[in-house]
Amino acid sequence: MQAMTYTKDGYSQMSPLSEERKTKFAAAPSLGEAIEPGKQYQAVFETSKGRIVMDLFPDDAPETVNSFVYLIRHHYYDGIVFHRVIQDFMAQTGDPSGTGAGGPGYQFGDEFSSRRHDKKGVLSMANRGPGTNGSQFFITFGPTPHLDGKHTVFGEVVEGQDVLDKLTRIQPGYPGTPDKIEKAYVMEKS
């Protein structure tokens, strides 16, 4: 039986920035509003199919990780579905409407680094073109090099690869019941 809350030696769970779930914001958070430079972070999703733990890359994508952690700490991702899950490609989530068209009310720029979409479990921002990152992201099911230089890589799955395999393959507007992120939280290395 899996523990209710993930624990890891040397890490502690970050406190929320709000008690109530918030899904709309006037502007992107300032760098440092959710994370501290030089620290290490993990994001944890308790999903309807199991736990997914991801190492985040704040040194490579500081604005992206700051925004992602900011949204998690406002309970933004709690209850959100994996609205687009494509066999041998990726699982996409992060839209409160569940349609693939929603976001947090702000956008921010791309942050490309030497990180690549070169394996299963890469965490990357979904977008509609350059500089249109918001809250939607995806996790790859294998190498997807055609996404390099188009989508910001900001983390990778370190536990729960098997959970990715269990996610229901689905697309918006098609029949089926999507899996969801029941609760999201962030761990900070002490």
mmCIF file with all atom_site columns, C-alpha atoms in Angstrom:
data_model
loop_
_atom_site.group_PDB
_atom_site.id
_atom_site.type_symbol
_atom_site.label_atom_id
_atom_site.label_alt_id
_atom_site.label_comp_id
_atom_site.label_asym_id
_atom_site.label_entity_id
_atom_site.label_seq_id
_atom_site.pdbx_PDB_ins_code
_atom_site.Cartn_x
_atom_site.Cartn_y
_atom_site.Cartn_z
_atom_site.occupancy
_atom_site.B_iso_or_equiv
_atom_site.pdbx_formal_charge
_atom_site.auth_seq_id
_atom_site.auth_comp_id
_atom_site.auth_asym_id
_atom_site.auth_atom_id
_atom_site.pdbx_PDB_model_num
ATOM 1   C CA . MET A 1 1   ? 0.000   0.000  0.000   1.00 0.00 ? 1   MET A CA 1
ATOM 2   C CA . GLN A 1 2   ? 1.383   3.374  -0.997  1.00 0.00 ? 2   GLN A CA 1
ATOM 3   C CA . ALA A 1 3   ? 1.796   6.043  1.714   1.00 0.00 ? 3   ALA A CA 1
ATOM 4   C CA . MET A 1 4   ? -0.716  8.889  1.616   1.00 0.00 ? 4   MET A CA 1
ATOM 5   C CA . THR A 1 5   ? 2.010   11.505 1.157   1.00 0.00 ? 5   THR A CA 1
ATOM 6   C CA . TYR A 1 6   ? 5.358   10.933 -0.534  1.00 0.00 ? 6   TYR A CA 1
ATOM 7   C CA . THR A 1 7   ? 8.455   11.248 1.640   1.00 0.00 ? 7   THR A CA 1
ATOM 8   C CA . LYS A 1 8   ? 12.136  11.336 0.734   1.00 0.00 ? 8   LYS A CA 1
ATOM 9   C CA . ASP A 1 9   ? 15.159  11.770 2.989   1.00 0.00 ? 9   ASP A CA 1
ATOM 10  C CA . GLY A 1 10  ? 16.513  15.298 2.805   1.00 0.00 ? 10  GLY A CA 1
ATOM 11  C CA . TYR A 1 11  ? 13.295  16.729 1.323   1.00 0.00 ? 11  TYR A CA 1
ATOM 12  C CA . SER A 1 12  ? 10.326  18.432 2.952   1.00 0.00 ? 12  SER A CA 1
ATOM 13  C CA . GLN A 1 13  ? 6.926   19.290 1.516   1.00 0.00 ? 13  GLN A CA 1
ATOM 14  C CA . MET A 1 14  ? 6.509   22.969 0.638   1.00 0.00 ? 14  MET A CA 1
ATOM 15  C CA . SER A 1 15  ? 3.550   24.772 2.161   1.00 0.00 ? 15  SER A CA 1
ATOM 16  C CA . PRO A 1 16  ? 0.716   25.993 -0.073  1.00 0.00 ? 16  PRO A CA 1
ATOM 17  C CA . LEU A 1 17  ? 0.567   29.656 -1.129  1.00 0.00 ? 17  LEU A CA 1
ATOM 18  C CA . SER A 1 18  ? -3.232  29.615 -0.750  1.00 0.00 ? 18  SER A CA 1
ATOM 19  C CA . GLU A 1 19  ? -5.693  27.454 1.132   1.00 0.00 ? 19  GLU A CA 1
ATOM 20  C CA . GLU A 1 20  ? -8.303  27.462 -1.639  1.00 0.00 ? 20  GLU A CA 1
ATOM 21  C CA . ARG A 1 21  ? -7.743  26.229 -5.178  1.00 0.00 ? 21  ARG A CA 1
ATOM 22  C CA . LYS A 1 22  ? -6.982  29.084 -7.568  1.00 0.00 ? 22  LYS A CA 1
ATOM 23  C CA . THR A 1 23  ? -7.212  28.663 -11.366 1.00 0.00 ? 23  THR A CA 1
ATOM 24  C CA . LYS A 1 24  ? -6.958  32.245 -12.711 1.00 0.00 ? 24  LYS A CA 1
ATOM 25  C CA . PHE A 1 25  ? -4.135  34.713 -12.242 1.00 0.00 ? 25  PHE A CA 1
ATOM 26  C CA . ALA A 1 26  ? -3.551  38.272 -13.472 1.00 0.00 ? 26  ALA A CA 1
ATOM 27  C CA . ALA A 1 27  ? 0.127   37.746 -14.313 1.00 0.00 ? 27  ALA A CA 1
ATOM 28  C CA . ALA A 1 28  ? 2.927   35.202 -14.280 1.00 0.00 ? 28  ALA A CA 1
ATOM 29  C CA . PRO A 1 29  ? 4.715   34.932 -10.933 1.00 0.00 ? 29  PRO A CA 1
ATOM 30  C CA . SER A 1 30  ? 7.975   36.802 -10.479 1.00 0.00 ? 30  SER A CA 1
ATOM 31  C CA . LEU A 1 31  ? 11.085  34.646 -10.461 1.00 0.00 ? 31  LEU A CA 1
ATOM 32  C CA . GLY A 1 32  ? 11.638  33.571 -6.869  1.00 0.00 ? 32  GLY A CA 1
ATOM 33  C CA . GLU A 1 33  ? 7.984   33.916 -5.880  1.00 0.00 ? 33  GLU A CA 1
ATOM 34  C CA . ALA A 1 34  ? 7.586   30.126 -5.622  1.00 0.00 ? 34  ALA A CA 1
ATOM 35  C CA . ILE A 1 35  ? 11.146  28.731 -5.627  1.00 0.00 ? 35  ILE A CA 1
ATOM 36  C CA . GLU A 1 36  ? 14.572  29.827 -4.425  1.00 0.00 ? 36  GLU A CA 1
ATOM 37  C CA . PRO A 1 37  ? 17.514  29.911 -6.854  1.00 0.00 ? 37  PRO A CA 1
ATOM 38  C CA . GLY A 1 38  ? 20.027  27.130 -6.271  1.00 0.00 ? 38  GLY A CA 1
ATOM 39  C CA . LYS A 1 39  ? 17.596  24.756 -4.538  1.00 0.00 ? 39  LYS A CA 1
ATOM 40  C CA . GLN A 1 40  ? 16.383  21.367 -5.784  1.00 0.00 ? 40  GLN A CA 1
ATOM 41  C CA . TYR A 1 41  ? 12.715  20.449 -6.144  1.00 0.00 ? 41  TYR A CA 1
ATOM 42  C CA . GLN A 1 42  ? 10.483  17.488 -6.875  1.00 0.00 ? 42  GLN A CA 1
ATOM 43  C CA . ALA A 1 43  ? 6.848   17.636 -7.976  1.00 0.00 ? 43  ALA A CA 1
ATOM 44  C CA . VAL A 1 44  ? 4.547   14.828 -6.853  1.00 0.00 ? 44  VAL A CA 1
ATOM 45  C CA . PHE A 1 45  ? 1.234   13.916 -8.480  1.00 0.00 ? 45  PHE A CA 1
ATOM 46  C CA . GLU A 1 46  ? -1.135  11.567 -6.731  1.00 0.00 ? 46  GLU A CA 1
ATOM 47  C CA . THR A 1 47  ? -3.177  10.434 -9.750  1.00 0.00 ? 47  THR A CA 1
ATOM 48  C CA . SER A 1 48  ? -6.181  8.167  -10.171 1.00 0.00 ? 48  SER A CA 1
ATOM 49  C CA . LYS A 1 49  ? -3.717  5.495  -11.419 1.00 0.00 ? 49  LYS A CA 1
ATOM 50  C CA . GLY A 1 50  ? -0.918  5.996  -8.872  1.00 0.00 ? 50  GLY A CA 1
ATOM 51  C CA . ARG A 1 51  ? 1.922   8.302  -7.881  1.00 0.00 ? 51  ARG A CA 1
ATOM 52  C CA . ILE A 1 52  ? 4.256   10.127 -10.283 1.00 0.00 ? 52  ILE A CA 1
ATOM 53  C CA . VAL A 1 53  ? 7.376   11.827 -8.859  1.00 0.00 ? 53  VAL A CA 1
ATOM 54  C CA . MET A 1 54  ? 9.370   14.253 -11.015 1.00 0.00 ? 54  MET A CA 1
ATOM 55  C CA . ASP A 1 55  ? 12.732  15.940 -10.523 1.00 0.00 ? 55  ASP A CA 1
ATOM 56  C CA . LEU A 1 56  ? 12.492  19.562 -11.679 1.00 0.00 ? 56  LEU A CA 1
ATOM 57  C CA . PHE A 1 57  ? 15.270  21.472 -13.484 1.00 0.00 ? 57  PHE A CA 1
ATOM 58  C CA . PRO A 1 58  ? 15.258  25.040 -12.075 1.00 0.00 ? 58  PRO A CA 1
ATOM 59  C CA . ASP A 1 59  ? 18.827  25.709 -13.262 1.00 0.00 ? 59  ASP A CA 1
ATOM 60  C CA . ASP A 1 60  ? 17.832  24.998 -16.885 1.00 0.00 ? 60  ASP A CA 1
ATOM 61  C CA . ALA A 1 61  ? 14.314  26.493 -16.860 1.00 0.00 ? 61  ALA A CA 1
ATOM 62  C CA . PRO A 1 62  ? 13.953  28.829 -13.846 1.00 0.00 ? 62  PRO A CA 1
ATOM 63  C CA . GLU A 1 63  ? 10.868  30.756 -15.045 1.00 0.00 ? 63  GLU A CA 1
ATOM 64  C CA . THR A 1 64  ? 9.112   27.543 -16.063 1.00 0.00 ? 64  THR A CA 1
ATOM 65  C CA . VAL A 1 65  ? 9.834   25.717 -12.804 1.00 0.00 ? 65  VAL A CA 1
ATOM 66  C CA . ASN A 1 66  ? 8.894   28.823 -10.793 1.00 0.00 ? 66  ASN A CA 1
ATOM 67  C CA . SER A 1 67  ? 5.525   29.047 -12.591 1.00 0.00 ? 67  SER A CA 1
ATOM 68  C CA . PHE A 1 68  ? 4.873   25.292 -12.314 1.00 0.00 ? 68  PHE A CA 1
ATOM 69  C CA . VAL A 1 69  ? 5.628   25.263 -8.574  1.00 0.00 ? 69  VAL A CA 1
ATOM 70  C CA . TYR A 1 70  ? 3.594   28.462 -8.087  1.00 0.00 ? 70  TYR A CA 1
ATOM 71  C CA . LEU A 1 71  ? 0.556   26.825 -9.692  1.00 0.00 ? 71  LEU A CA 1
ATOM 72  C CA . ILE A 1 72  ? 0.994   23.629 -7.671  1.00 0.00 ? 72  ILE A CA 1
ATOM 73  C CA . ARG A 1 73  ? 1.250   25.643 -4.444  1.00 0.00 ? 73  ARG A CA 1
ATOM 74  C CA . HIS A 1 74  ? -2.075  27.323 -5.341  1.00 0.00 ? 74  HIS A CA 1
ATOM 75  C CA . HIS A 1 75  ? -3.698  23.842 -5.818  1.00 0.00 ? 75  HIS A CA 1
ATOM 76  C CA . TYR A 1 76  ? -4.153  24.659 -9.526  1.00 0.00 ? 76  TYR A CA 1
ATOM 77  C CA . TYR A 1 77  ? -3.508  21.096 -10.719 1.00 0.00 ? 77  TYR A CA 1
ATOM 78  C CA . ASP A 1 78  ? -5.639  19.359 -8.059  1.00 0.00 ? 78  ASP A CA 1
ATOM 79  C CA . GLY A 1 79  ? -8.492  17.575 -9.855  1.00 0.00 ? 79  GLY A CA 1
ATOM 80  C CA . ILE A 1 80  ? -7.261  18.350 -13.391 1.00 0.00 ? 80  ILE A CA 1
ATOM 81  C CA . VAL A 1 81  ? -7.570  15.558 -15.970 1.00 0.00 ? 81  VAL A CA 1
ATOM 82  C CA . PHE A 1 82  ? -5.046  14.159 -18.431 1.00 0.00 ? 82  PHE A CA 1
ATOM 83  C CA . HIS A 1 83  ? -7.107  15.436 -21.379 1.00 0.00 ? 83  HIS A CA 1
ATOM 84  C CA . ARG A 1 84  ? -4.823  14.176 -24.150 1.00 0.00 ? 84  ARG A CA 1
ATOM 85  C CA . VAL A 1 85  ? -3.032  10.839 -23.809 1.00 0.00 ? 85  VAL A CA 1
ATOM 86  C CA . ILE A 1 86  ? -1.627  9.430  -27.054 1.00 0.00 ? 86  ILE A CA 1
ATOM 87  C CA . GLN A 1 87  ? -0.117  5.939  -27.283 1.00 0.00 ? 87  GLN A CA 1
ATOM 88  C CA . ASP A 1 88  ? 3.674   5.951  -27.818 1.00 0.00 ? 88  ASP A CA 1
ATOM 89  C CA . PHE A 1 89  ? 3.740   9.778  -27.688 1.00 0.00 ? 89  PHE A CA 1
ATOM 90  C CA . MET A 1 90  ? 2.732   11.600 -24.495 1.00 0.00 ? 90  MET A CA 1
ATOM 91  C CA . ALA A 1 91  ? 0.228   12.443 -21.746 1.00 0.00 ? 91  ALA A CA 1
ATOM 92  C CA . GLN A 1 92  ? -0.913  16.082 -21.603 1.00 0.00 ? 92  GLN A CA 1
ATOM 93  C CA . THR A 1 93  ? -2.613  17.864 -18.706 1.00 0.00 ? 93  THR A CA 1
ATOM 94  C CA . GLY A 1 94  ? -2.744  21.247 -16.988 1.00 0.00 ? 94  GLY A CA 1
ATOM 95  C CA . ASP A 1 95  ? -5.997  22.684 -18.363 1.00 0.00 ? 95  ASP A CA 1
ATOM 96  C CA . PRO A 1 96  ? -8.734  23.289 -15.761 1.00 0.00 ? 96  PRO A CA 1
ATOM 97  C CA . SER A 1 97  ? -11.410 23.101 -18.493 1.00 0.00 ? 97  SER A CA 1
ATOM 98  C CA . GLY A 1 98  ? -10.188 19.667 -19.641 1.00 0.00 ? 98  GLY A CA 1
ATOM 99  C CA . THR A 1 99  ? -10.495 20.710 -23.300 1.00 0.00 ? 99  THR A CA 1
ATOM 100 C CA . GLY A 1 100 ? -6.892  21.596 -24.089 1.00 0.00 ? 100 GLY A CA 1
ATOM 101 C CA . ALA A 1 101 ? -7.799  25.265 -24.598 1.00 0.00 ? 101 ALA A CA 1
ATOM 102 C CA . GLY A 1 102 ? -7.525  26.584 -21.015 1.00 0.00 ? 102 GLY A CA 1
ATOM 103 C CA . GLY A 1 103 ? -4.762  28.141 -18.991 1.00 0.00 ? 103 GLY A CA 1
ATOM 104 C CA . PRO A 1 104 ? -3.904  30.215 -15.921 1.00 0.00 ? 104 PRO A CA 1
ATOM 105 C CA . GLY A 1 105 ? -4.575  33.669 -17.426 1.00 0.00 ? 105 GLY A CA 1
ATOM 106 C CA . TYR A 1 106 ? -0.937  34.420 -18.255 1.00 0.00 ? 106 TYR A CA 1
ATOM 107 C CA . GLN A 1 107 ? 1.773   33.280 -20.661 1.00 0.00 ? 107 GLN A CA 1
ATOM 108 C CA . PHE A 1 108 ? 5.559   33.282 -20.471 1.00 0.00 ? 108 PHE A CA 1
ATOM 109 C CA . GLY A 1 109 ? 8.539   32.689 -22.740 1.00 0.00 ? 109 GLY A CA 1
ATOM 110 C CA . ASP A 1 110 ? 10.408  29.553 -23.738 1.00 0.00 ? 110 ASP A CA 1
ATOM 111 C CA . GLU A 1 111 ? 13.580  28.394 -21.971 1.00 0.00 ? 111 GLU A CA 1
ATOM 112 C CA . PHE A 1 112 ? 15.567  26.049 -24.167 1.00 0.00 ? 112 PHE A CA 1
ATOM 113 C CA . SER A 1 113 ? 18.657  24.303 -22.802 1.00 0.00 ? 113 SER A CA 1
ATOM 114 C CA . SER A 1 114 ? 20.718  21.226 -23.590 1.00 0.00 ? 114 SER A CA 1
ATOM 115 C CA . ARG A 1 115 ? 17.865  19.100 -22.179 1.00 0.00 ? 115 ARG A CA 1
ATOM 116 C CA . ARG A 1 116 ? 16.143  17.031 -24.860 1.00 0.00 ? 116 ARG A CA 1
ATOM 117 C CA . HIS A 1 117 ? 12.991  14.990 -25.419 1.00 0.00 ? 117 HIS A CA 1
ATOM 118 C CA . ASP A 1 118 ? 15.187  11.893 -25.608 1.00 0.00 ? 118 ASP A CA 1
ATOM 119 C CA . LYS A 1 119 ? 13.418  9.306  -23.426 1.00 0.00 ? 119 LYS A CA 1
ATOM 120 C CA . LYS A 1 120 ? 10.282  8.275  -21.625 1.00 0.00 ? 120 LYS A CA 1
ATOM 121 C CA . GLY A 1 121 ? 9.317   10.507 -18.719 1.00 0.00 ? 121 GLY A CA 1
ATOM 122 C CA . VAL A 1 122 ? 10.478  13.909 -19.983 1.00 0.00 ? 122 VAL A CA 1
ATOM 123 C CA . LEU A 1 123 ? 8.390   16.749 -18.479 1.00 0.00 ? 123 LEU A CA 1
ATOM 124 C CA . SER A 1 124 ? 7.856   19.563 -20.988 1.00 0.00 ? 124 SER A CA 1
ATOM 125 C CA . MET A 1 125 ? 5.630   22.597 -21.546 1.00 0.00 ? 125 MET A CA 1
ATOM 126 C CA . ALA A 1 126 ? 2.778   22.419 -24.041 1.00 0.00 ? 126 ALA A CA 1
ATOM 127 C CA . ASN A 1 127 ? 2.311   25.579 -26.096 1.00 0.00 ? 127 ASN A CA 1
ATOM 128 C CA . ARG A 1 128 ? 0.642   27.069 -29.175 1.00 0.00 ? 128 ARG A CA 1
ATOM 129 C CA . GLY A 1 129 ? 3.853   28.562 -30.562 1.00 0.00 ? 129 GLY A CA 1
ATOM 130 C CA . PRO A 1 130 ? 6.827   30.583 -29.300 1.00 0.00 ? 130 PRO A CA 1
ATOM 131 C CA . GLY A 1 131 ? 6.295   32.342 -25.968 1.00 0.00 ? 131 GLY A CA 1
ATOM 132 C CA . THR A 1 132 ? 2.849   30.862 -25.255 1.00 0.00 ? 132 THR A CA 1
ATOM 133 C CA . ASN A 1 133 ? 3.603   28.707 -22.196 1.00 0.00 ? 133 ASN A CA 1
ATOM 134 C CA . GLY A 1 134 ? 0.980   28.725 -19.458 1.00 0.00 ? 134 GLY A CA 1
ATOM 135 C CA . SER A 1 135 ? -0.093  25.785 -17.308 1.00 0.00 ? 135 SER A CA 1
ATOM 136 C CA . GLN A 1 136 ? -0.357  22.900 -19.766 1.00 0.00 ? 136 GLN A CA 1
ATOM 137 C CA . PHE A 1 137 ? 2.460   20.396 -19.948 1.00 0.00 ? 137 PHE A CA 1
ATOM 138 C CA . PHE A 1 138 ? 3.103   16.863 -21.106 1.00 0.00 ? 138 PHE A CA 1
ATOM 139 C CA . ILE A 1 139 ? 5.127   13.809 -20.136 1.00 0.00 ? 139 ILE A CA 1
ATOM 140 C CA . THR A 1 140 ? 6.683   11.812 -22.972 1.00 0.00 ? 140 THR A CA 1
ATOM 141 C CA . PHE A 1 141 ? 6.202   8.065  -23.476 1.00 0.00 ? 141 PHE A CA 1
ATOM 142 C CA . GLY A 1 142 ? 9.482   7.781  -25.420 1.00 0.00 ? 142 GLY A CA 1
ATOM 143 C CA . PRO A 1 143 ? 11.970  9.853  -27.440 1.00 0.00 ? 143 PRO A CA 1
ATOM 144 C CA . THR A 1 144 ? 10.296  12.737 -29.312 1.00 0.00 ? 144 THR A CA 1
ATOM 145 C CA . PRO A 1 145 ? 13.199  14.671 -30.884 1.00 0.00 ? 145 PRO A CA 1
ATOM 146 C CA . HIS A 1 146 ? 10.871  16.652 -33.174 1.00 0.00 ? 146 HIS A CA 1
ATOM 147 C CA . LEU A 1 147 ? 9.829   18.625 -30.044 1.00 0.00 ? 147 LEU A CA 1
ATOM 148 C CA . ASP A 1 148 ? 13.379  19.815 -29.237 1.00 0.00 ? 148 ASP A CA 1
ATOM 149 C CA . GLY A 1 149 ? 13.716  23.595 -29.548 1.00 0.00 ? 149 GLY A CA 1
ATOM 150 C CA . LYS A 1 150 ? 9.919   23.998 -29.591 1.00 0.00 ? 150 LYS A CA 1
ATOM 151 C CA . HIS A 1 151 ? 8.910   22.951 -26.062 1.00 0.00 ? 151 HIS A CA 1
ATOM 152 C CA . THR A 1 152 ? 10.705  23.730 -22.790 1.00 0.00 ? 152 THR A CA 1
ATOM 153 C CA . VAL A 1 153 ? 11.993  20.647 -20.944 1.00 0.00 ? 153 VAL A CA 1
ATOM 154 C CA . PHE A 1 154 ? 11.790  21.345 -17.211 1.00 0.00 ? 154 PHE A CA 1
ATOM 155 C CA . GLY A 1 155 ? 11.852  17.980 -15.447 1.00 0.00 ? 155 GLY A CA 1
ATOM 156 C CA . GLU A 1 156 ? 11.749  14.198 -15.647 1.00 0.00 ? 156 GLU A CA 1
ATOM 157 C CA . VAL A 1 157 ? 9.852   11.349 -14.023 1.00 0.00 ? 157 VAL A CA 1
ATOM 158 C CA . VAL A 1 158 ? 11.984  9.549  -11.423 1.00 0.00 ? 158 VAL A CA 1
ATOM 159 C CA . GLU A 1 159 ? 9.222   7.372  -9.921  1.00 0.00 ? 159 GLU A CA 1
ATOM 160 C CA . GLY A 1 160 ? 5.967   6.229  -11.500 1.00 0.00 ? 160 GLY A CA 1
ATOM 161 C CA . GLN A 1 161 ? 6.974   5.295  -15.049 1.00 0.00 ? 161 GLN A CA 1
ATOM 162 C CA . ASP A 1 162 ? 4.543   2.385  -14.641 1.00 0.00 ? 162 ASP A CA 1
ATOM 163 C CA . VAL A 1 163 ? 1.749   4.866  -13.864 1.00 0.00 ? 163 VAL A CA 1
ATOM 164 C CA . LEU A 1 164 ? 2.311   6.523  -17.255 1.00 0.00 ? 164 LEU A CA 1
ATOM 165 C CA . ASP A 1 165 ? 1.672   3.140  -18.888 1.00 0.00 ? 165 ASP A CA 1
ATOM 166 C CA . LYS A 1 166 ? -1.653  2.825  -17.040 1.00 0.00 ? 166 LYS A CA 1
ATOM 167 C CA . LEU A 1 167 ? -3.097  6.210  -18.081 1.00 0.00 ? 167 LEU A CA 1
ATOM 168 C CA . THR A 1 168 ? -6.222  5.917  -20.239 1.00 0.00 ? 168 THR A CA 1
ATOM 169 C CA . ARG A 1 169 ? -5.507  6.853  -23.858 1.00 0.00 ? 169 ARG A CA 1
ATOM 170 C CA . ILE A 1 170 ? -7.950  9.667  -24.650 1.00 0.00 ? 170 ILE A CA 1
ATOM 171 C CA . GLN A 1 171 ? -8.426  12.934 -26.552 1.00 0.00 ? 171 GLN A CA 1
ATOM 172 C CA . PRO A 1 172 ? -10.798 15.873 -25.944 1.00 0.00 ? 172 PRO A CA 1
ATOM 173 C CA . GLY A 1 173 ? -14.203 15.306 -27.505 1.00 0.00 ? 173 GLY A CA 1
ATOM 174 C CA . TYR A 1 174 ? -13.839 11.533 -27.704 1.00 0.00 ? 174 TYR A CA 1
ATOM 175 C CA . PRO A 1 175 ? -15.625 9.035  -25.452 1.00 0.00 ? 175 PRO A CA 1
ATOM 176 C CA . GLY A 1 176 ? -13.939 7.754  -22.342 1.00 0.00 ? 176 GLY A CA 1
ATOM 177 C CA . THR A 1 177 ? -13.145 8.797  -18.810 1.00 0.00 ? 177 THR A CA 1
ATOM 178 C CA . PRO A 1 178 ? -9.804  10.573 -18.423 1.00 0.00 ? 178 PRO A CA 1
ATOM 179 C CA . ASP A 1 179 ? -7.517  9.958  -15.475 1.00 0.00 ? 179 ASP A CA 1
ATOM 180 C CA . LYS A 1 180 ? -6.828  12.878 -13.187 1.00 0.00 ? 180 LYS A CA 1
ATOM 181 C CA . ILE A 1 181 ? -4.315  14.453 -10.876 1.00 0.00 ? 181 ILE A CA 1
ATOM 182 C CA . GLU A 1 182 ? -6.078  14.098 -7.548  1.00 0.00 ? 182 GLU A CA 1
ATOM 183 C CA . LYS A 1 183 ? -3.461  16.091 -5.622  1.00 0.00 ? 183 LYS A CA 1
ATOM 184 C CA . ALA A 1 184 ? -0.194  17.800 -6.545  1.00 0.00 ? 184 ALA A CA 1
ATOM 185 C CA . TYR A 1 185 ? 2.502   19.017 -4.161  1.00 0.00 ? 185 TYR A CA 1
ATOM 186 C CA . VAL A 1 186 ? 6.153   20.045 -4.191  1.00 0.00 ? 186 VAL A CA 1
ATOM 187 C CA . MET A 1 187 ? 9.101   18.714 -2.222  1.00 0.00 ? 187 MET A CA 1
ATOM 188 C CA . GLU A 1 188 ? 12.116  20.966 -1.537  1.00 0.00 ? 188 GLU A CA 1
ATOM 189 C CA . LYS A 1 189 ? 15.587  19.641 -0.748  1.00 0.00 ? 189 LYS A CA 1
ATOM 190 C CA . SER A 1 190 ? 16.718  20.820 2.684   1.00 0.00 ? 190 SER A CA 1
#
